[in-house]
CSV table of C-alpha atoms and ligand atoms in Angstrom, one decimal:
chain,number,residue,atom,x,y,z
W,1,UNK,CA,0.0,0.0,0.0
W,2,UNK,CA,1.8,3.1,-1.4
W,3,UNK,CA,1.7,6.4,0.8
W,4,UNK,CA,1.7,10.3,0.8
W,5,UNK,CA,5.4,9.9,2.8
W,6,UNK,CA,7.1,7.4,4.8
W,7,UNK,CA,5.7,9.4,8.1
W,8,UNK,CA,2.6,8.6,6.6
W,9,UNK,CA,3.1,4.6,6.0
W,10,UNK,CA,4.2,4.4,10.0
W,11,UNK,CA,1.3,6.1,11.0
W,12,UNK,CA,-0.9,4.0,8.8
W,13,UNK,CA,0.8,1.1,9.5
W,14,UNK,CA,0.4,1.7,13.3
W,15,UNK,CA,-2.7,3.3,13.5
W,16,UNK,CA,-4.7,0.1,12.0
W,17,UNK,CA,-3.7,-1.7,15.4
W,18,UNK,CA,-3.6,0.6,17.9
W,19,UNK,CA,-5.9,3.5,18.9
W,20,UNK,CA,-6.6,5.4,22.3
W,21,UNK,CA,-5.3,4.0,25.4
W,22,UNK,CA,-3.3,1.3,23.6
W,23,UNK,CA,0.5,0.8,23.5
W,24,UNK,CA,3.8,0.2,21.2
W,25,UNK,CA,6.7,-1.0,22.2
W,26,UNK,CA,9.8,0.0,19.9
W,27,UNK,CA,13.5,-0.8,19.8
W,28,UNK,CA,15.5,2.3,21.1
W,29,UNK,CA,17.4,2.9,18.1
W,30,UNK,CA,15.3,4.6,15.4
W,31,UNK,CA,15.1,7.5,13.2
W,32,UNK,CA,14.7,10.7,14.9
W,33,UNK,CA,11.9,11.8,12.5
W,34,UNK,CA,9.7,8.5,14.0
W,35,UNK,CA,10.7,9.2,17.7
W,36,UNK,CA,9.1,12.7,17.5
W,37,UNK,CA,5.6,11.4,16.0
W,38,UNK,CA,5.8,8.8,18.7
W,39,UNK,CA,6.6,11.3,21.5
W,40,UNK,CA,4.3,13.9,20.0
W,41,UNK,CA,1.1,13.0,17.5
W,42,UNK,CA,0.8,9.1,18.6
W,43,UNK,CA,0.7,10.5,22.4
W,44,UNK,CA,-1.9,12.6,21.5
W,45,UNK,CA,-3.8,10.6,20.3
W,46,UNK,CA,-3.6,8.7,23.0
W,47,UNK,CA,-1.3,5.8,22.2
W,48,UNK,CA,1.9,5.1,24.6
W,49,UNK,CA,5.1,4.3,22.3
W,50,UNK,CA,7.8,2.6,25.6
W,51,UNK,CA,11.3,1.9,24.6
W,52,UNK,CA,13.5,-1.5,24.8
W,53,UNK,CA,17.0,-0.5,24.9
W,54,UNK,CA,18.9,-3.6,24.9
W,55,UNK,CA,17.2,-6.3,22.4
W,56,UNK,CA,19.0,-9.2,24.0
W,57,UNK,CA,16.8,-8.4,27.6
W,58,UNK,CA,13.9,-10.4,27.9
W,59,UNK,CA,13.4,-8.7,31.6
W,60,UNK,CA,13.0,-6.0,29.4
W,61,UNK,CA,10.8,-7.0,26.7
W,62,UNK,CA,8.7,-8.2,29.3
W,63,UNK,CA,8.3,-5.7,31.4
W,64,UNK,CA,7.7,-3.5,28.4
W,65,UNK,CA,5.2,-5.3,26.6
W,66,UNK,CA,1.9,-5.5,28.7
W,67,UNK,CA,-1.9,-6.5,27.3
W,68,UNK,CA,-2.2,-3.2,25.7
W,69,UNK,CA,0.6,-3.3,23.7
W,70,UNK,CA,-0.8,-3.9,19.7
W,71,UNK,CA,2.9,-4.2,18.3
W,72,UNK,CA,6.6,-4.4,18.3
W,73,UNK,CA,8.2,-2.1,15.9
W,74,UNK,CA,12.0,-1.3,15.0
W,75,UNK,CA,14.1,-0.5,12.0
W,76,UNK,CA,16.9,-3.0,10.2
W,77,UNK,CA,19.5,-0.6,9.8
W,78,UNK,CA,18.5,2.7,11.9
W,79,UNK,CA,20.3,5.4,10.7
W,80,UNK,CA,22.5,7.7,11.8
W,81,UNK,CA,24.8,5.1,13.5
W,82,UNK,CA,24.3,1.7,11.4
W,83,UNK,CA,23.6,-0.1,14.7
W,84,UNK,CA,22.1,-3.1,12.9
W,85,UNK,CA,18.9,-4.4,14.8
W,86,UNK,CA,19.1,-8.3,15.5
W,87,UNK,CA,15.5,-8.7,14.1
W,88,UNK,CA,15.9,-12.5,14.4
W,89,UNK,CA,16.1,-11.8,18.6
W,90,UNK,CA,13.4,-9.0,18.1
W,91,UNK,CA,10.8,-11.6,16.2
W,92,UNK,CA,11.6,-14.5,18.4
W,93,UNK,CA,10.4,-12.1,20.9
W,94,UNK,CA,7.4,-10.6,19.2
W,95,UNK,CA,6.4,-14.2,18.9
W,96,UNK,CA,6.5,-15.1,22.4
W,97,UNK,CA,4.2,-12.5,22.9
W,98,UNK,CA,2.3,-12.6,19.6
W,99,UNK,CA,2.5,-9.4,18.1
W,100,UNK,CA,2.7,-8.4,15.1
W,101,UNK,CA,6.6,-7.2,14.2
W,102,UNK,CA,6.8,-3.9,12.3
W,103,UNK,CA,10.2,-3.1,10.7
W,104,UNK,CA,10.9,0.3,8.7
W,105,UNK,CA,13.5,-0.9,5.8
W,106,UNK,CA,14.4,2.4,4.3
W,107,UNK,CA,17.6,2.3,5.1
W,108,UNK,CA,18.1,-1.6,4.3
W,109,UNK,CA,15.8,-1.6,1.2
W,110,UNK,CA,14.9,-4.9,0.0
W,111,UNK,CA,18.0,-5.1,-2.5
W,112,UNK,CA,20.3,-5.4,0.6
W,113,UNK,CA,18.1,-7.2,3.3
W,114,UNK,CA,14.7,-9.4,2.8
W,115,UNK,CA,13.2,-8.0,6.0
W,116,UNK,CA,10.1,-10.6,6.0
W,117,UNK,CA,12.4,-14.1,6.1
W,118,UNK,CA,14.2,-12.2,9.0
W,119,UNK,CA,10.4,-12.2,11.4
W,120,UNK,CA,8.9,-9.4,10.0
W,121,UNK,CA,5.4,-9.3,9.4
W,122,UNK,CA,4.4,-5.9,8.4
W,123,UNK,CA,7.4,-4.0,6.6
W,124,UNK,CA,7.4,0.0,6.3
W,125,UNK,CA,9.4,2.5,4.5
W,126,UNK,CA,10.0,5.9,3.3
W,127,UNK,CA,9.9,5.1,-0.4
W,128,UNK,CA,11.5,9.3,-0.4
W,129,UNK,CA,14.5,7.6,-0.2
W,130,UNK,CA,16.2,4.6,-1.9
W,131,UNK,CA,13.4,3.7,-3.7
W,132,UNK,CA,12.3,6.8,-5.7
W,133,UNK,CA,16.3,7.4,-5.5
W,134,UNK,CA,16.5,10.8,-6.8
W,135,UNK,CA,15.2,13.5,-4.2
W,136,UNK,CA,12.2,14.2,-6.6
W,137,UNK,CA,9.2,12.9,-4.4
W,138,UNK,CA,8.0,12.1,-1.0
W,139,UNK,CA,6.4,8.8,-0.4
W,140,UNK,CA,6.2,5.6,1.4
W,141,UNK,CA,4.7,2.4,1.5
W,142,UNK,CA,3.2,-0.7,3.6
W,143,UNK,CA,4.0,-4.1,2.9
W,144,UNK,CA,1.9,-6.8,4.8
W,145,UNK,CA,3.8,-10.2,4.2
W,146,UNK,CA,0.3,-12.0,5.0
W,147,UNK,CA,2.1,-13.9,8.0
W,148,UNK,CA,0.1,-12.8,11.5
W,149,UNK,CA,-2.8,-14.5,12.5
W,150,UNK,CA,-5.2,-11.9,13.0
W,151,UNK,CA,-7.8,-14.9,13.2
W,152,UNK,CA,-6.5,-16.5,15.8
W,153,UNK,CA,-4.5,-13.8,17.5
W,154,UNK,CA,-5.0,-13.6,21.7
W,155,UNK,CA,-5.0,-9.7,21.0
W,156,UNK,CA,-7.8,-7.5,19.6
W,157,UNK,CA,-7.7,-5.5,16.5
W,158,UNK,CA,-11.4,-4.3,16.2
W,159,UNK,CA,-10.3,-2.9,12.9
W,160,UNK,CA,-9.6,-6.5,11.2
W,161,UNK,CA,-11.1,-8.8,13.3
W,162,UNK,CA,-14.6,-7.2,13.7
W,163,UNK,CA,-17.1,-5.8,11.2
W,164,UNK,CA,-20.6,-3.5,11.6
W,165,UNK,CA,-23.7,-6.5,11.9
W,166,UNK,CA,-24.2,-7.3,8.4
W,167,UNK,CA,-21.2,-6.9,6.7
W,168,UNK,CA,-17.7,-9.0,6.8
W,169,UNK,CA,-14.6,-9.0,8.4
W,170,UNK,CA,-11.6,-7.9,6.9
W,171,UNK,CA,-10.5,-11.3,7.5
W,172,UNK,CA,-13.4,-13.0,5.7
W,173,UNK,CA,-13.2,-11.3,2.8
W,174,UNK,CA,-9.6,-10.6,2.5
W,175,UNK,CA,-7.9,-13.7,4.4
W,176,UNK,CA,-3.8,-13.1,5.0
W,177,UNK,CA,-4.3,-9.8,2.9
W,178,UNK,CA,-6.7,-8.2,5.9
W,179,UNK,CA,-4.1,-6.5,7.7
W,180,UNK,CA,-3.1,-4.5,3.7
W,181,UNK,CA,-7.2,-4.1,3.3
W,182,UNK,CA,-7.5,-2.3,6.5
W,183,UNK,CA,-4.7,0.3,6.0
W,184,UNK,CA,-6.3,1.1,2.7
W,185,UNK,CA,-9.8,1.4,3.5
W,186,UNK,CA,-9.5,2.3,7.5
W,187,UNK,CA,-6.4,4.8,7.2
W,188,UNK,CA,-5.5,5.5,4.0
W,189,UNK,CA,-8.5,6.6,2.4
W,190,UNK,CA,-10.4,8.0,6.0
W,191,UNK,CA,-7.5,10.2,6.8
W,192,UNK,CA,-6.4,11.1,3.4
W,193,UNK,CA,-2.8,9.2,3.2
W,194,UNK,CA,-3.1,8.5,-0.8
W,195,UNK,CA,-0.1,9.1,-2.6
W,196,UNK,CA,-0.4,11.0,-5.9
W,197,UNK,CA,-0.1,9.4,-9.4
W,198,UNK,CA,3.4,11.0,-10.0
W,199,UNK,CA,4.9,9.4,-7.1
W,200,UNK,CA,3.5,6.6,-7.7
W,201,UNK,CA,5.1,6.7,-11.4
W,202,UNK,CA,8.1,8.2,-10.2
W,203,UNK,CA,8.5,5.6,-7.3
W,204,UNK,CA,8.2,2.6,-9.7
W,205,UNK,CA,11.2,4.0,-12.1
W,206,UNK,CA,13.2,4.4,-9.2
W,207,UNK,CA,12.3,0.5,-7.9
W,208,UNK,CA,13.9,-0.6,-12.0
W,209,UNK,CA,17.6,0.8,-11.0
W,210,UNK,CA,17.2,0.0,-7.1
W,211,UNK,CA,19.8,-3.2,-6.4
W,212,UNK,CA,22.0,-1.1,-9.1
W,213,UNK,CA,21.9,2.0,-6.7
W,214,UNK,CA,21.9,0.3,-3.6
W,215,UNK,CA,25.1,-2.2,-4.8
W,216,UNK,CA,27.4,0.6,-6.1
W,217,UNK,CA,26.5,2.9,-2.9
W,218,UNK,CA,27.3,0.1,-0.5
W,219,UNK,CA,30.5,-1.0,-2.0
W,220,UNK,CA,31.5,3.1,-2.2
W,221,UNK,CA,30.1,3.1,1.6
W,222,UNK,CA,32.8,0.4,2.8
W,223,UNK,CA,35.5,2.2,1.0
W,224,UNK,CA,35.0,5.5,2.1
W,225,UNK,CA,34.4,3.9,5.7
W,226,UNK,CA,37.6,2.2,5.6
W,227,UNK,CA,39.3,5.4,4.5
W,228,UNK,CA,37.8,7.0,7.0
W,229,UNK,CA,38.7,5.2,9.8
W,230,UNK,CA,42.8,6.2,8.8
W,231,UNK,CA,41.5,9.4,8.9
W,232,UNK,CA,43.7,11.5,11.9
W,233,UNK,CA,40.4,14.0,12.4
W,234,UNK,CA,38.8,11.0,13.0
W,235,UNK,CA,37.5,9.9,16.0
W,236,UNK,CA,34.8,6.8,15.4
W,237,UNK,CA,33.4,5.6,12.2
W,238,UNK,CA,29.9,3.8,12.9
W,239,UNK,CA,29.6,1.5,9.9
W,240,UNK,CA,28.4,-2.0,10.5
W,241,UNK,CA,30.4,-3.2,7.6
W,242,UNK,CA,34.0,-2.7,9.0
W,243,UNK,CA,35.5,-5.4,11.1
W,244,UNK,CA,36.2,-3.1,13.6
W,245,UNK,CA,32.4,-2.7,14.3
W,246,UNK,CA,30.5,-4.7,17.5
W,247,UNK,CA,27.9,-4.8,14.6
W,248,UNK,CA,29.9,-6.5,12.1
W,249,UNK,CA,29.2,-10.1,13.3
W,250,UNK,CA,25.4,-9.4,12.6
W,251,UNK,CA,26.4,-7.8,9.3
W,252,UNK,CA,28.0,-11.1,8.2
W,253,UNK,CA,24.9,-12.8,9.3
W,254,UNK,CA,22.3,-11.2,7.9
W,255,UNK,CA,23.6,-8.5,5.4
W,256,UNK,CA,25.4,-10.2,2.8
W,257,UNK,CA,25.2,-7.4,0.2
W,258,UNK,CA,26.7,-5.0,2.3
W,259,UNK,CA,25.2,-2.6,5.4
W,260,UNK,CA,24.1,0.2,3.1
W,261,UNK,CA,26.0,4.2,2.7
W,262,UNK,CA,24.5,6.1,5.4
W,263,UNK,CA,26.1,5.7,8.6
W,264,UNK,CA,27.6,8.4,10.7
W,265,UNK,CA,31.4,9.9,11.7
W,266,UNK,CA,32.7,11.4,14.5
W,267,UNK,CA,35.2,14.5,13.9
W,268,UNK,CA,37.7,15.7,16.3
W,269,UNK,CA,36.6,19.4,18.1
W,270,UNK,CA,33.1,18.1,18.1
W,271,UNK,CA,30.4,20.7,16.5
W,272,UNK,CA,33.2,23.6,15.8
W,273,UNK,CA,35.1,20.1,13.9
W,274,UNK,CA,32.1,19.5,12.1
W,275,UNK,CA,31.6,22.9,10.7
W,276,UNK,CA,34.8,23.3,9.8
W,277,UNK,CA,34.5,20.1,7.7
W,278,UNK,CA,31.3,20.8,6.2
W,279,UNK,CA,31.4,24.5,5.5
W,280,UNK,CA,34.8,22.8,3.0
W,281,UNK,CA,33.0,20.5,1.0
W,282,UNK,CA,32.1,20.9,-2.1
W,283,UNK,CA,31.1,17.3,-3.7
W,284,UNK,CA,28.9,16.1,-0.8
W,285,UNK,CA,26.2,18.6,-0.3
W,286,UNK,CA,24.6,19.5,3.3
W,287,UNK,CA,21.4,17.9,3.4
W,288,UNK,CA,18.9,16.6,5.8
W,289,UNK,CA,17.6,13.8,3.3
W,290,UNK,CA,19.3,10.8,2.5
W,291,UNK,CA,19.0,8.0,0.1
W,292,UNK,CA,19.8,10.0,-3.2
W,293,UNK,CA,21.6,9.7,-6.3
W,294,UNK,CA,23.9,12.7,-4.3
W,295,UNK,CA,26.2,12.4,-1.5
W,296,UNK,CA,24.8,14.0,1.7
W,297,UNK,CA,26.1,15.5,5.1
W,298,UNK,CA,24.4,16.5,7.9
W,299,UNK,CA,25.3,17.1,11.6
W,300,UNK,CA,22.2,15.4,13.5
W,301,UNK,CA,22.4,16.8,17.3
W,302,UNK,CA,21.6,20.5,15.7
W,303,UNK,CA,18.7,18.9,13.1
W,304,UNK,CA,17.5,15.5,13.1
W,305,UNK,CA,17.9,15.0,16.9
W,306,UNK,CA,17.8,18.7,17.8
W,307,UNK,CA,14.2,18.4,20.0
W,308,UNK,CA,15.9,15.4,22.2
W,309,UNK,CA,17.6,16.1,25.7
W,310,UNK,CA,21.1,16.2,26.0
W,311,UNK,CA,20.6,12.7,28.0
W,312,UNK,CA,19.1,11.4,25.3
W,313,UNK,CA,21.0,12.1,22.2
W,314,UNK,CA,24.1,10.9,25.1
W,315,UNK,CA,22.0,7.6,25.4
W,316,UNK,CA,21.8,7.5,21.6
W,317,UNK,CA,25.0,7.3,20.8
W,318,UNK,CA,24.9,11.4,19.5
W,319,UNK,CA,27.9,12.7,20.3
W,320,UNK,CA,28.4,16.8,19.5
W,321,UNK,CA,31.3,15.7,16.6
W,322,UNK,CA,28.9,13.0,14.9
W,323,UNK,CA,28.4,13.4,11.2
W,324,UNK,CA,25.5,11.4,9.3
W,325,UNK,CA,26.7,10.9,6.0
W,326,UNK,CA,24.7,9.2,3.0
W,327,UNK,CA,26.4,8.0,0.0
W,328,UNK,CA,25.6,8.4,-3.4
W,329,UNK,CA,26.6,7.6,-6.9
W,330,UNK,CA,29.3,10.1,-7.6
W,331,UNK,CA,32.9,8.6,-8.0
W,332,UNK,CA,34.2,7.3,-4.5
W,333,UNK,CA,38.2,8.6,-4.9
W,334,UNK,CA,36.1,12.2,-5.7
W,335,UNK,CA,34.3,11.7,-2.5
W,336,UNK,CA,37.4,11.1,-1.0
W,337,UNK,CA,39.4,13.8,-1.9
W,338,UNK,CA,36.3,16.1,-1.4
W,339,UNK,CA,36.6,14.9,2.4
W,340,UNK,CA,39.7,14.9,2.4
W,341,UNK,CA,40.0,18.9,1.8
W,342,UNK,CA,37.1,19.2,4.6
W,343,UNK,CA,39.3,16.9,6.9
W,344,UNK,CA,42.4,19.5,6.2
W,345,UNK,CA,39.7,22.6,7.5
W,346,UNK,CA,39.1,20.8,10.5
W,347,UNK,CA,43.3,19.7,10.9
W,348,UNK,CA,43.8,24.1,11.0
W,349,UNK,CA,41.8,23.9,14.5
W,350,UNK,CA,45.0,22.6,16.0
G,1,PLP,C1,14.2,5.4,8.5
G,1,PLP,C2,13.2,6.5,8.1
G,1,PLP,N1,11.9,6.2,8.2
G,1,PLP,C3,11.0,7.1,7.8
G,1,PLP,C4,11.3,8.4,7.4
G,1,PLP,C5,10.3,9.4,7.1
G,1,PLP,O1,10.1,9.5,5.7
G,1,PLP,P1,9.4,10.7,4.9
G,1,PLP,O2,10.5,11.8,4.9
G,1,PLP,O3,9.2,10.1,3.6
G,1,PLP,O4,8.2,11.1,5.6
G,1,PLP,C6,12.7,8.7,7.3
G,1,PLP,C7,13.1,10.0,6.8
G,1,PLP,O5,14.2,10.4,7.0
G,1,PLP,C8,13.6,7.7,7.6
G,1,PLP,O6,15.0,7.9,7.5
C-alpha cells in the first residue's frame, strides 16, 4: 500500500492496530523523525510508544510489553549510527508475545536485506529515499507479508477482526491480505494518506535501478568507511560493515550485500570540527535527506535529533562531533578527496 510519505506509511501502519489508550513498544534505536511522531502525535492521540533499549533483555521486553501493547516495531539498519537491529532476537520475541513485528527498511531496502524471512510481518518505508532514489518525491509504502494471525491472534484488533452487523470482516473477505485491506480502506482513504499518481510513477522508475543504486553505494560506503577510519580528524566511524564494528558479526549474518551508505562519523573538536569540515566540501552537499543519487552530510544533534535532551541524544550514541553521511553515486576517490579537503579545515583547528 503506497503512501503520501514514509511518516505517513508508519502512522498508517500503526494506527490500523492501535488506537486510544493502547500501546507500542519499539526498539531504542530509530530515526529521529519517527521518535518525535511517537513522543508527539501518537501520544496525543492517546497511544503510549515505551522503549526496549537492549534487544538481548527479555526482563526488558517483558516488562515493556503489557496486554495493551498492539505491536513491536523497530528498524533494520537505523540510521545515523548503522547499529544493525538483530531482528531475528526482536521476532523471536514478538512471537513469544504474539505481536505483530513492524520493521521500517528504508535504510536496508529490499535489494540489501529481505526484511520478512528475517520475522517481519508488516514491513514499512519511506519510499522518499532509496526507492524513488533521486530527491524528486515524497512517499512511502506498507507491505503486509500475510504472516500474522489476525484470526487466531489472543490480541484484539477491532479494525480487522470485527465488522458493523451485516457486513464481513476484513479477514473474511480478505484472508492473510486483511491486515493491507485495512490500511487502505481504515487509514488511507479515511484520513487522506493516498499518494499521488506522479509518485506513484516516479516511485516505480526508481524500484527498476534500485539493487544497481543500492550495490554501487554500499561498496563506495565500505570504502570510504575504511578510509575513513585512517583518517587522523577522525574519531569513530559507525559503519556496520567494517570489522572493527560490535555490529559487524550481525552484518555477516544477515547483510550479505553489504550494510548500506548512510552511517555516521565522529570528527575531532566536536560541533566547531564539524563545521569546519562541512562548510569545506564541495562534492557532498549539506542535506537533511538521505537515500539519493547525491552524496549527503548533515550534523544530527543540531537537526534531526535537535528536540531530544542532552541525555538522550548521550543515550543514543549522538555525540556533538557526529556526522550522518549518506552515500551516493558520484565517483568514491572524488568523494574522497572532497573529504579529504574538509578533513584538512578541520586539521587548521590545532
Ligand atoms: C528510517 C526512516 N523512516 C521514515 C522516514 C520518514 O520518511 P518521509 O520523509 O518520507 O516522511 C525517514 C526520513 O528520513 C527515515 O529515515
Amino acid at each position: 500500500m503506497l503512501t503520501s510519505s514514509g511518516q505517513a506509511a508508519i502512522t498508517a501502519a500503526l494506527f490500523v492496530l492501535a488506537g486510544s489508550g493502547d500501546k507500542i513498544v519499539s526498539t531504542a534505536s530509530i530515526y529521529g523523525g519517527t521518535r518525535i511522531l511517537f513522543g508527539r502525535s501518537f501520544k496525543r492521540m492517546g497511544i503510549d510508544v515505551d522503549y526496549v533499549w537492549d534487544l538481548y533483555s527479555d526482563a526488558e521486553w517483558d516488562a515493556a510489553i503489557t496486554p495493551e501493547t498492539k505491536a513491536i516495531y523497530a528498524e533494520t539498519l537505523p540510521n545515523p549510527l548503522n547499529d544493525i537491529t538483530d531482528l531475528r532476537k526482536v521476532s523471536e520475541v514478538a512471537k513469544r508475545h504474539n505481536l505483530p513485528l513492524i520493521v521500517d527498511n528504508t535504510v536496508g531496502t529490499p535489494a540489501l536485506v529481505l526484511t520478512g524471512q528475517l520475522g517481519a510481518d508488516i514491513i514499512v518505508h519511506s519510499t522518499t529515499k532509496f526507492m524513488t532514489g533521486h530527491g524528486t518525491a515524497v512517499g512511502g509504502a506498507v507491505v503486509d507479508m500475510g504472516t500474522y494471525d489476525w484470526a487466531n491472534s489472543k490480541r484484539s484488533y477491532p479494525l480487522i477482526q470485527t465488522a458493523p452487523a451485516g457486513k464481513r470482516t476484513q479477514i473474511e473477505r480478505f484472508g492473510n491480505r486483511a491486515y493491507a485491506s485495512a490500511v487502505r480502506e481504515a487509514v488511507v482513504n479515511d484520513i487522506g494518506f493516498a499518494v499521488s499518481p506522479l509518485t506513484g510513477f516516479l516511485i516505480h522508475q526508481g524500484l527498476e535501478t534500485l539493487s544497481l543504486r543500492m550495490q554501487r553505494n554500499t561498496e563506495s560506503s565500505l570504502e570510504i568507511a575504511r578510509w575513513l577510519e585512517e583518517q587522523p580528524e577522525v574519531t569513530a566511524v559507525a559503519y556496520a560493515g567494517l570489522e572493527s564494528n560490535p555490529y559487524h558479526s550481525l552484518a555477516l549474518r544477515d547483510y550479505p550485500r553489504g550494510t548500506g551508505s548512510v552511517f555516521g562519523v565522529e570528527i575531532k573538536h566536536g560541533k566547531k570540527g564539524v563545521r569546519e569540515l562541512v562548510n569545506n566540501l564541495t562534492l557532498w552537499s549539506h542535506m537533511t535527506g538521505i537515500g539519493d543519487t547525491r552524496s549527503m552530510v548533515i550534523h544530527p544533534r543540531t537537526s534531526t535529533h535537535m528536540s531530544f535532551d542532552e541525555e538522550t541524544n548521550e543515550r543514543l550514541g549522538i555525540s556533538e562531533g557526529l556526522l550522518r553521511l549518506s552515500v551516493g553515486l558520484e565517483t568514491t576517490a572524488d568523494l574522497i578527496k572532497d573529504f579529504r579537503t574538509g578533513l584538512d579545515a578541520v586539521a587548521k583547528i590545532g
